[in-house]
């Protein structure tokens, strides 16, 4: 990928090259962005806040998958199963009288362990074979959820407690939003920092050329399995946040379509881009809303009656997901993050764009 | 377990397995020719079966005519998919190509539900006699027909790849694209042809399953069941695909029996092949007949 840095932005030391924020402007932009988001509950209604919360935990899960797919070059078609495992684990921990704030991280760790187990084949497999192995993991875990009543409550599902910290209950959209925002910030900063360490660079090296990476002393099996563990950890935390938002977890939510949606977030956002995971998540969460709005716009008209739009809105949403994946792959394979960089570069270089 | 029941289970497994084998074969065909792992294979069955059903019920065509129109439609469908969606992605990383076929799979699954509804629809009866006697066993005619159709398709594949000019061109392309091209084989045409053949063959399997069980979105699950079969046989072996399909068919029937008698875990029919898949990947990742990928630096 070519660098989009404008002329004059030279890095003259390793420290400058590995900094989180390349320029002072980008640092301020990030802080202001978070501050503006803090004001969201004052402006938006409950429905919009619900969407923002969904974007938040989806972005965490998508970021985990991006570390696996975008940074390490592995493939996983079973991310929703890990997400679900996190949701159930957190509910299970809360039932054993562990406070919710701890249970969320505990669920992340438990999911990471499961991720390591299913990542073990990843040490040997690549590409297609790995894709198929994780597909099997998806079905096996789904079957496990449906069967293990002590873990998931079986077909009936599992009820859990709202988030509580220092005697405060975060059980409404307006308050829970801040919890999700805090987790999003922590997880994104952690990921950005991970990519600056030796381990993070090792993951990228495994992706770029695994034989060269091995020659340079990087233990392939270790890092491939590790990236599965990290991805599962992120999925677990995201799943736990989901569980304490809805306060009810049931098996059907974590099917293969949901896994594919996570993959779509990563691809649409941009493989190997941390900010892209956020954009992809926002896109995929808002896409059904756009489809719904479009159908509402046409409702009552001749088109609506001929095509039965209102009754089949869920199929239209699924079709939109499929179409979005294909169109992005054909027309913008580097994702929204790349498009965003291009737009910024265009304005920076405005009169002299060549 | 008594012998008749075992025999019945194995026979059922072989009948279903032969269909898995056919679908797996058409999956391997695409993979061999164009190195694309097609996650939308099940949707070929789905689209083919629904189109045929629609022609037979809404347009009241006789079976042979509806069937032929379906085959013509699927040929165009396969070629169009390859040209519009897959051709721009040549040279992109594996994940992009996989995701494109996954996107196709979601899209067509939802489209079929939108157009034809979510309920299973029975085919109009095709055979005059419901049951037949073969070797003293009572067999449903459709099952027998499905076995015959599968065998015919397999024979057809064998003939196509051994004797026909296009089949040889396809094998040459799978062996080495550059060499094939320099010998006058049009590689883009081979790619398009492989998708067309795969779509047609899968649609035949789809129609057969539709006649037996009715047409519903459950058909697309055949596309997922293909993976244990092809991994067992090796991703790039057509013989392996057939064998893998038969083994998976027998395995899931036996697993269901074992589950119902002793384990009571439920749903083993669906899940057992995936346990087998993980085991195979750990022990013999290139399958029974797959090419070992040796890398030199």
XYZ file of C-alpha atoms in Angstrom:
651
model
C 0.000 0.000 0.000
C 1.463 3.322 -0.959
C 1.845 5.912 1.754
C -0.566 8.798 1.580
C 1.559 11.058 3.775
C 1.773 14.570 2.318
C 5.088 16.032 1.200
C 7.150 17.437 4.057
C 5.970 14.854 6.594
C 9.274 13.024 7.007
C 10.051 10.605 9.787
C 13.654 11.001 10.860
C 13.730 8.532 13.756
C 12.261 5.146 14.615
C 10.371 6.778 17.438
C 8.681 9.148 14.980
C 7.879 6.251 12.664
C 6.143 4.176 15.286
C 4.204 6.931 17.004
C 0.437 6.405 17.337
C -0.519 9.798 15.926
C 1.596 10.817 12.958
C 0.851 14.534 13.338
C -0.300 16.822 16.100
C -3.486 17.500 14.137
C -4.441 13.836 14.080
C -3.985 13.626 17.862
C -6.272 16.610 18.464
C -8.775 15.237 15.974
C -8.930 11.970 17.905
C -9.422 13.641 21.299
C -12.063 15.998 19.931
C -13.794 13.074 18.269
C -14.078 11.199 21.562
C -15.227 14.386 23.347
C -17.917 15.027 20.757
C -19.106 11.428 21.128
C -19.366 11.999 24.885
C -22.041 14.596 24.146
C -24.052 12.149 22.016
C -26.554 11.152 24.758
C -27.522 14.815 25.083
C -28.444 15.042 21.417
C -29.692 11.648 20.249
C -32.750 9.662 21.211
C -32.672 6.117 22.562
C -32.925 4.477 19.133
C -29.923 6.348 17.715
C -27.943 5.672 20.885
C -28.815 2.005 20.530
C -27.331 2.098 17.039
C -24.187 3.807 18.350
C -23.833 1.141 21.053
C -24.215 -1.574 18.429
C -21.586 0.128 16.292
C -19.335 0.258 19.362
C -19.315 -3.425 20.253
C -19.352 -4.474 16.599
C -16.298 -2.293 16.046
C -14.461 -4.043 18.896
C -15.243 -7.460 17.412
C -14.359 -6.250 13.917
C -11.069 -4.868 15.204
C -10.212 -8.272 16.663
C -11.025 -9.931 13.356
C -8.973 -7.296 11.551
C -5.949 -8.170 13.680
C -6.402 -11.760 12.562
C -7.340 -11.196 8.923
C -5.882 -7.833 8.046
C -2.663 -7.854 10.067
C -1.787 -11.556 10.260
C -3.307 -12.679 6.977
C -5.281 -15.567 8.467
C -8.939 -16.199 7.695
C -11.739 -16.883 10.140
C -15.352 -17.606 9.201
C -16.293 -18.331 12.791
C -16.003 -14.981 14.509
C -19.656 -14.774 15.561
C -19.260 -18.051 17.427
C -16.462 -16.489 19.520
C -18.575 -13.375 19.964
C -21.381 -15.574 21.254
C -19.016 -17.507 23.487
C -18.006 -14.209 25.096
C -21.620 -13.235 25.632
C -22.486 -16.546 27.298
C -19.278 -16.617 29.371
C -19.944 -13.168 30.774
C -23.501 -14.151 31.687
C -22.158 -17.322 33.307
C -19.545 -15.402 35.324
C -22.149 -12.911 36.520
C -24.279 -15.802 37.694
C -21.323 -16.958 39.804
C -21.369 -13.578 41.597
C -18.538 -11.931 39.737
C -19.273 -8.199 39.225
C -20.122 -7.263 35.652
C -17.125 -4.954 34.988
C -14.784 -7.845 35.812
C -16.946 -10.434 34.093
C -16.582 -8.620 30.774
C -12.799 -8.967 30.853
C -13.062 -12.469 32.275
C -15.296 -13.417 29.362
C -12.650 -12.003 27.031
C -10.003 -14.231 28.606
C -12.204 -17.339 28.485
C -12.958 -16.707 24.834
C -9.280 -16.173 24.152
C -8.609 -19.665 25.548
C -11.218 -21.184 23.236
C -9.736 -19.164 20.393
C -6.333 -20.672 21.130
C -7.828 -24.183 20.983
C -9.470 -23.554 17.622
C -6.419 -21.605 16.491
C -4.200 -24.636 16.988
C -4.965 -25.983 13.500
C -4.059 -22.501 12.236
C -0.465 -23.194 13.142
C -0.407 -25.718 10.317
C -3.048 -24.489 7.903
C -3.277 -21.487 5.639
C -5.691 -19.870 3.278
C -8.521 -22.059 2.100
C -7.942 -24.897 4.500
C -8.008 -22.500 7.428
C -11.187 -20.874 6.142
C -12.854 -24.266 6.068
C -11.507 -25.238 9.508
C -12.949 -22.074 11.071
C -16.216 -22.738 9.267
C -16.269 -26.080 11.077
C -15.514 -24.259 14.344
C -18.541 -22.059 13.739
C -20.877 -25.026 13.372
C -19.361 -26.977 16.255
C -19.582 -24.031 18.662
C -23.133 -23.247 17.551
C -24.064 -26.861 18.224
C -22.350 -26.625 21.609
C -24.379 -23.518 22.532
C -27.602 -25.282 21.637
C -26.690 -28.378 23.638
C -24.790 -27.208 26.754
C -27.608 -26.046 28.975
C -25.328 -25.282 31.951
C -23.431 -22.823 29.758
C -25.936 -21.155 27.490
C -29.317 -21.944 28.992
C -29.985 -24.169 25.972
C -32.672 -23.150 23.531
C -34.344 -20.841 26.054
C -31.327 -18.553 26.276
C -29.810 -16.867 29.287
C -30.792 -13.728 31.182
C -28.071 -11.561 32.697
C -27.559 -8.482 34.870
C -26.964 -4.871 33.784
C -23.577 -3.170 34.186
C -22.978 -1.892 37.718
C -20.022 0.095 38.993
C -19.643 1.847 42.392
C -23.344 1.416 43.041
C -24.335 3.053 39.751
C -26.486 1.046 37.343
C -25.837 1.512 33.645
C -29.006 -0.053 32.342
C -30.294 2.618 29.970
C -28.995 3.563 26.540
C -27.978 7.028 27.752
C -25.693 5.625 30.437
C -24.567 2.323 28.895
C -23.306 4.303 25.915
C -20.436 5.650 28.054
C -19.461 2.115 29.134
C -19.256 0.968 25.514
C -17.386 4.122 24.519
C -14.818 3.548 27.274
C -14.275 -0.056 26.170
C -13.986 1.008 22.542
C -11.318 3.587 23.401
C -9.347 1.109 25.530
C -9.506 -1.658 22.919
C -8.613 0.616 20.003
C -5.680 2.206 21.840
C -4.532 -1.276 22.830
C -4.647 -2.442 19.220
C -2.836 0.657 17.955
C -0.161 0.074 20.563
C 0.051 -3.629 19.812
C 0.985 -2.786 16.245
C 3.924 -0.697 17.469
C 5.475 -3.530 19.446
C 7.695 -6.370 18.317
C 4.749 -8.759 18.502
C 2.587 -6.555 16.303
C 5.310 -6.176 13.689
C 5.868 -9.930 13.814
C 2.203 -10.464 12.930
C 2.511 -8.159 9.927
C 5.704 -9.929 8.878
C 3.869 -13.287 8.989
C 1.225 -11.815 6.708
C 3.604 -10.214 4.228
C 5.896 -13.155 3.680
C 5.763 -15.972 6.129
C 8.882 -17.713 4.876
C 10.983 -14.567 5.245
C 9.431 -13.986 8.634
C 10.460 -17.464 9.721
C 13.981 -16.864 8.407
C 14.170 -13.762 10.597
C 13.473 -15.807 13.687
C 9.727 -15.342 14.041
C 8.014 -18.425 15.374
C 5.211 -18.911 12.844
C 3.107 -21.384 14.833
C 3.318 -19.172 17.927
C 2.251 -15.964 16.206
C -0.484 -17.556 14.124
C -2.013 -19.107 17.223
C -1.468 -15.896 19.188
C -3.357 -13.817 16.656
C -6.283 -16.244 16.958
C -6.160 -15.769 20.708
C -6.151 -11.965 20.382
C -8.986 -11.994 17.884
C -11.025 -14.243 20.162
C -10.271 -11.970 23.131
C -11.657 -8.956 21.277
C -14.678 -10.952 20.152
C -15.241 -12.117 23.725
C -15.176 -8.609 25.186
C -17.477 -7.385 22.420
C -19.846 -10.282 23.033
C -19.899 -9.529 26.764
C -20.761 -5.878 26.054
C -23.546 -7.109 23.803
C -24.837 -9.417 26.551
C -25.009 -6.648 29.189
C -26.675 -4.336 26.714
C -29.523 -6.648 25.721
C -29.540 -8.434 29.122
C -30.560 -11.582 27.281
C -28.419 -13.927 25.205
C -29.806 -16.618 22.951
C -28.260 -19.116 20.580
C -29.840 -18.071 17.308
C -28.071 -14.704 17.194
C -24.615 -16.125 16.540
C -25.137 -17.842 13.217
C -22.885 -17.908 10.206
C -24.531 -14.843 8.684
C -23.329 -12.828 11.672
C -19.792 -14.186 11.182
C -19.950 -13.074 7.600
C -21.112 -9.636 8.683
C -17.980 -9.285 10.829
C -15.838 -10.284 7.859
C -17.739 -7.784 5.747
C -17.012 -5.047 8.308
C -13.314 -5.804 8.051
C -13.286 -5.883 4.261
C -15.490 -2.842 3.785
C -13.570 -0.891 6.422
C -10.201 -1.860 5.044
C -7.954 -4.846 5.724
C -5.149 -3.940 8.107
C -6.582 -0.602 9.150
C -7.513 0.085 12.767
C -9.714 3.070 12.022
C -11.195 1.102 9.126
C -12.631 -1.472 11.532
C -14.674 1.317 13.086
C -15.832 2.620 9.704
C -16.719 -0.865 8.505
C -18.718 -1.551 11.658
C -20.579 1.732 11.279
C -21.309 0.951 7.634
C -22.611 -2.546 8.318
C -24.773 -1.438 11.250
C -26.249 1.485 9.337
C -26.782 -0.416 6.068
C -29.989 -2.182 7.245
C -31.270 1.180 8.466
C -30.665 2.664 5.038
C -32.456 -0.263 3.383
C -35.330 0.194 5.818
C -35.472 3.909 5.082
C -35.479 3.204 1.356
C -38.312 0.701 1.733
C -40.269 3.162 3.886
C -39.812 5.819 1.245
C -41.361 3.563 -1.385
C -44.025 2.103 0.857
C -47.587 2.354 -0.385
C -46.457 2.989 -3.968
C -46.776 0.712 -6.970
C -43.223 -0.595 -6.586
C -43.908 -1.581 -3.008
C -47.032 -3.521 -3.921
C -45.424 -5.249 -6.889
C -42.287 -6.339 -5.009
C -43.763 -6.900 -1.516
C -41.039 -4.701 -0.004
C -42.588 -4.277 3.418
C -43.140 -7.980 4.096
C -39.692 -9.091 2.967
C -37.538 -6.384 4.492
C -35.290 -8.914 6.247
C -34.427 -10.558 2.919
C -33.721 -7.155 1.408
C -31.302 -6.460 4.246
C -29.495 -9.733 3.651
C -29.317 -8.994 -0.060
C -27.901 -5.557 0.707
C -25.175 -7.167 2.839
C -24.249 -9.572 0.066
C -24.315 -6.874 -2.575
C -22.243 -4.502 -0.422
C -19.540 -7.148 0.025
C -19.337 -7.878 -3.696
C -19.436 -4.238 -4.810
C -16.745 -3.208 -2.344
C -14.492 -6.081 -3.404
C -14.830 -5.120 -7.045
C -14.762 -1.330 -6.829
C -12.979 -0.457 -3.563
C -10.928 -3.469 -2.450
C -8.900 -1.367 0.010
C -12.021 -0.330 1.868
C -13.431 2.827 3.371
C -10.203 3.633 5.232
C -8.406 3.955 1.904
C -11.151 6.125 0.461
C -10.965 8.338 3.557
C -7.197 8.746 3.132
C -7.670 9.665 -0.513
C -10.240 12.300 0.387
C -7.955 13.784 3.031
C -4.974 13.785 0.713
C -7.062 15.461 -1.951
C -7.953 18.395 0.306
C -4.458 18.688 1.715
C -2.917 18.860 -1.721
C -5.882 20.691 -3.147
C -4.741 22.939 -5.971
C -1.800 20.648 -6.815
C -3.369 17.235 -6.750
C -0.720 15.659 -8.989
C -27.527 -53.425 15.595
C -29.152 -55.795 13.162
C -27.907 -56.242 9.651
C -30.966 -54.969 7.758
C -30.906 -51.655 9.578
C -27.189 -51.266 8.975
C -27.731 -52.067 5.321
C -30.568 -49.546 5.116
C -28.441 -46.830 6.767
C -25.496 -47.450 4.473
C -27.789 -47.463 1.436
C -29.388 -44.152 2.460
C -25.914 -42.775 3.070
C -24.761 -43.859 -0.353
C -27.768 -42.272 -2.067
C -27.276 -38.936 -0.317
C -23.513 -39.317 -0.539
C -23.675 -39.750 -4.304
C -25.399 -36.363 -4.497
C -22.782 -34.838 -2.198
C -20.219 -36.387 -4.501
C -21.780 -34.722 -7.540
C -21.867 -31.308 -5.845
C -18.331 -31.799 -4.525
C -17.201 -32.684 -8.030
C -18.575 -29.473 -9.466
C -16.974 -27.568 -6.561
C -13.601 -29.151 -7.308
C -14.059 -28.376 -10.997
C -14.191 -24.642 -10.260
C -11.331 -24.864 -7.796
C -9.099 -26.769 -10.190
C -9.802 -24.568 -13.183
C -9.794 -21.123 -11.605
C -8.440 -21.536 -8.026
C -11.639 -20.116 -6.565
C -13.164 -21.681 -3.462
C -16.829 -21.361 -4.203
C -18.880 -20.767 -1.069
C -21.915 -20.198 -3.307
C -22.028 -23.795 -4.566
C -25.135 -24.534 -2.515
C -26.874 -21.551 -4.077
C -26.379 -23.120 -7.510
C -28.516 -26.010 -6.289
C -30.991 -23.591 -4.787
C -31.342 -21.359 -7.853
C -31.518 -24.320 -10.222
C -34.185 -26.103 -8.202
C -36.320 -22.980 -7.758
C -36.128 -22.047 -11.432
C -37.143 -25.564 -12.454
C -39.956 -25.604 -9.895
C -41.182 -22.237 -11.138
C -41.204 -23.401 -14.763
C -43.089 -26.573 -13.860
C -45.727 -25.002 -11.631
C -46.306 -21.474 -12.915
C -45.750 -22.155 -16.606
C -47.024 -25.753 -16.540
C -44.182 -26.977 -18.738
C -43.647 -30.733 -19.041
C -40.730 -31.941 -16.938
C -38.252 -32.490 -19.770
C -38.843 -29.008 -21.222
C -38.609 -27.269 -17.864
C -35.486 -29.212 -17.070
C -33.801 -28.247 -20.352
C -34.706 -24.569 -19.933
C -33.275 -24.725 -16.398
C -30.024 -26.138 -17.715
C -29.787 -23.403 -20.357
C -30.508 -20.764 -17.744
C -27.868 -22.153 -15.373
C -25.265 -22.127 -18.140
C -25.851 -18.425 -18.674
C -25.992 -17.866 -14.912
C -22.616 -19.513 -14.308
C -20.921 -17.651 -17.150
C -22.371 -14.303 -16.056
C -21.265 -14.790 -12.446
C -17.757 -15.604 -13.545
C -17.527 -12.692 -15.971
C -19.166 -10.032 -13.802
C -18.023 -10.916 -10.293
C -15.043 -13.245 -10.357
C -13.099 -11.983 -13.355
C -12.319 -8.546 -11.858
C -10.943 -10.337 -8.800
C -8.290 -12.387 -10.602
C -4.991 -11.739 -8.859
C -6.589 -10.476 -5.642
C -5.734 -12.220 -2.345
C -7.504 -15.457 -1.404
C -9.624 -13.753 1.241
C -11.144 -11.331 -1.262
C -12.148 -14.110 -3.621
C -13.592 -16.178 -0.782
C -15.528 -13.186 0.482
C -16.904 -12.453 -2.975
C -18.370 -15.955 -3.220
C -19.664 -15.658 0.348
C -21.347 -12.401 -0.674
C -22.882 -14.132 -3.693
C -24.132 -16.884 -1.446
C -25.899 -14.479 0.946
C -27.281 -12.460 -1.927
C -28.849 -15.339 -3.815
C -30.114 -17.054 -0.699
C -31.988 -13.889 0.283
C -33.124 -13.273 -3.291
C -34.629 -16.759 -3.538
C -36.423 -16.300 -0.217
C -37.752 -12.988 -1.443
C -38.980 -14.371 -4.751
C -40.292 -17.775 -3.695
C -40.938 -17.498 0.038
C -39.457 -19.412 2.958
C -41.643 -22.527 2.838
C -40.642 -25.824 1.247
C -42.543 -26.455 -1.986
C -43.063 -29.959 -3.387
C -42.326 -30.718 -7.020
C -45.246 -31.975 -9.091
C -44.970 -35.788 -9.342
C -42.666 -36.873 -12.143
C -42.678 -40.647 -12.043
C -45.773 -42.710 -12.619
C -44.830 -45.377 -10.093
C -44.115 -44.235 -6.567
C -42.123 -47.325 -5.549
C -40.217 -50.055 -7.303
C -38.854 -53.461 -6.401
C -35.121 -53.844 -6.891
C -33.366 -57.033 -5.762
C -36.202 -57.766 -3.393
C -35.960 -54.348 -1.698
C -38.705 -51.769 -1.795
C -37.138 -48.547 -3.113
C -38.730 -45.188 -3.834
C -38.411 -44.420 -7.517
C -37.011 -40.952 -6.927
C -34.150 -42.339 -4.827
C -33.328 -44.826 -7.512
C -33.475 -42.089 -10.139
C -31.220 -39.882 -8.033
C -28.641 -42.649 -7.801
C -28.817 -43.215 -11.556
C -28.523 -39.491 -12.291
C -25.492 -39.172 -9.999
C -23.810 -42.134 -11.654
C -24.555 -40.709 -15.109
C -23.077 -37.330 -14.181
C -19.943 -38.978 -12.841
C -19.597 -40.998 -16.031
C -20.149 -37.833 -18.031
C -17.362 -36.065 -16.129
C -15.024 -38.957 -16.725
C -15.749 -38.938 -20.450
C -15.480 -35.140 -20.645
C -12.061 -34.965 -19.017
C -10.611 -38.004 -20.765
C -11.798 -37.613 -24.358
C -13.357 -34.241 -25.160
C -11.278 -31.369 -26.481
C -12.655 -28.847 -23.969
C -12.098 -31.199 -21.068
C -8.482 -31.670 -22.090
C -8.079 -27.892 -22.414
C -9.465 -27.557 -18.908
C -7.036 -30.089 -17.502
C -4.201 -28.324 -19.273
C -5.248 -25.009 -17.723
C -5.442 -26.562 -14.281
C -1.947 -28.006 -14.784
C -0.290 -24.787 -15.924
C -2.106 -21.689 -17.121
C 0.818 -20.177 -19.014
C 1.690 -23.327 -20.894
C -1.980 -23.909 -21.745
C -2.252 -20.367 -23.036
C 0.835 -20.702 -25.198
C -0.652 -23.865 -26.719
C -3.713 -21.938 -27.843
C -6.122 -22.566 -24.992
C -8.247 -19.543 -24.184
C -7.918 -19.357 -20.409
C -10.787 -16.881 -19.860
C -13.056 -19.175 -21.827
C -11.970 -22.161 -19.761
C -12.751 -20.232 -16.560
C -16.198 -19.277 -17.822
C -16.833 -22.819 -19.022
C -15.868 -24.321 -15.680
C -18.349 -22.069 -13.895
C -21.071 -22.901 -16.423
C -20.542 -26.662 -16.116
C -20.370 -26.436 -12.350
C -23.599 -24.434 -12.192
C -25.398 -26.827 -14.520
C -24.286 -29.978 -12.715
C -25.137 -28.492 -9.323
C -28.541 -27.462 -10.626
C -29.205 -31.040 -11.730
C -28.347 -32.171 -8.211
C -30.603 -29.407 -6.879
C -33.537 -30.545 -8.995
C -33.000 -34.149 -7.868
C -32.984 -33.140 -4.192
C -35.979 -30.892 -4.848
C -37.927 -33.795 -6.344
C -37.062 -35.979 -3.344
C -37.459 -33.525 -0.443
C -39.181 -30.469 -1.890
C -37.503 -27.170 -2.733
C -36.524 -24.928 0.178
C -33.617 -22.831 1.353
C -32.288 -25.938 3.114
C -30.840 -26.851 -0.289
C -28.060 -24.346 0.137
C -26.772 -26.382 3.070
C -25.518 -28.902 0.501
C -22.962 -26.272 -0.423
C -21.638 -26.316 3.151
C -21.729 -30.119 3.406
C -19.440 -30.138 0.407
C -16.516 -28.910 2.487
C -16.038 -32.026 4.624
C -16.328 -34.071 1.427
C -13.725 -32.155 -0.537
C -11.340 -31.832 2.398
C -11.568 -35.581 2.900
C -10.868 -36.247 -0.754
C -8.392 -33.434 -1.279
C -9.359 -30.043 -2.668
C -8.115 -30.703 -6.167
C -9.070 -34.305 -6.846
C -12.285 -35.135 -8.677
C -12.125 -38.827 -7.746
C -11.468 -37.752 -4.170
C -14.528 -35.506 -4.226
C -16.781 -38.390 -5.233
C -15.304 -40.703 -2.600
C -15.411 -37.953 0.012
C -19.073 -37.315 -0.771
C -19.946 -40.994 -0.387
C -18.011 -41.247 2.894
C -19.673 -38.128 4.314
C -23.104 -39.420 3.301
C -22.563 -42.764 5.048
C -20.866 -41.106 8.023
C -23.730 -38.760 8.809
C -26.302 -41.538 8.618
C -24.263 -43.774 10.914
C -23.545 -40.861 13.273
C -27.248 -40.127 13.505
C -27.960 -43.754 14.370
C -25.201 -43.899 17.013
C -26.443 -40.622 18.445
C -30.056 -41.742 18.641
C -29.131 -45.071 20.254
C -26.426 -44.115 22.756
C -25.287 -40.504 22.907
C -28.444 -38.397 22.633
C -26.508 -35.239 21.800
C -28.914 -34.292 19.068
C -28.126 -32.823 15.682
C -25.252 -35.267 15.010
C -26.545 -35.673 11.454
C -25.478 -32.085 10.753
C -22.407 -31.799 12.929
C -20.580 -35.138 12.651
C -19.032 -34.296 9.250
C -17.508 -31.146 10.743
C -15.867 -33.059 13.596
C -14.481 -35.378 10.950
C -13.300 -32.350 8.997
C -11.296 -30.928 11.919
C -9.743 -34.355 12.560
C -8.720 -34.776 8.936
C -7.232 -31.295 8.818
C -5.123 -32.086 11.875
C -3.927 -35.465 10.641
C -3.805 -35.259 6.860
C -4.417 -31.685 5.724
C -4.157 -32.448 2.027
C -6.831 -35.133 2.102
C -6.802 -38.613 0.621
C -5.975 -37.636 -2.962
C -5.013 -33.959 -2.783
C -1.734 -32.654 -4.134
C 0.780 -31.981 -1.416
C 1.874 -28.418 -1.690
C 5.644 -28.430 -1.396
C 7.195 -25.005 -1.067
C 10.751 -24.218 -1.972
C 12.502 -21.006 -1.139
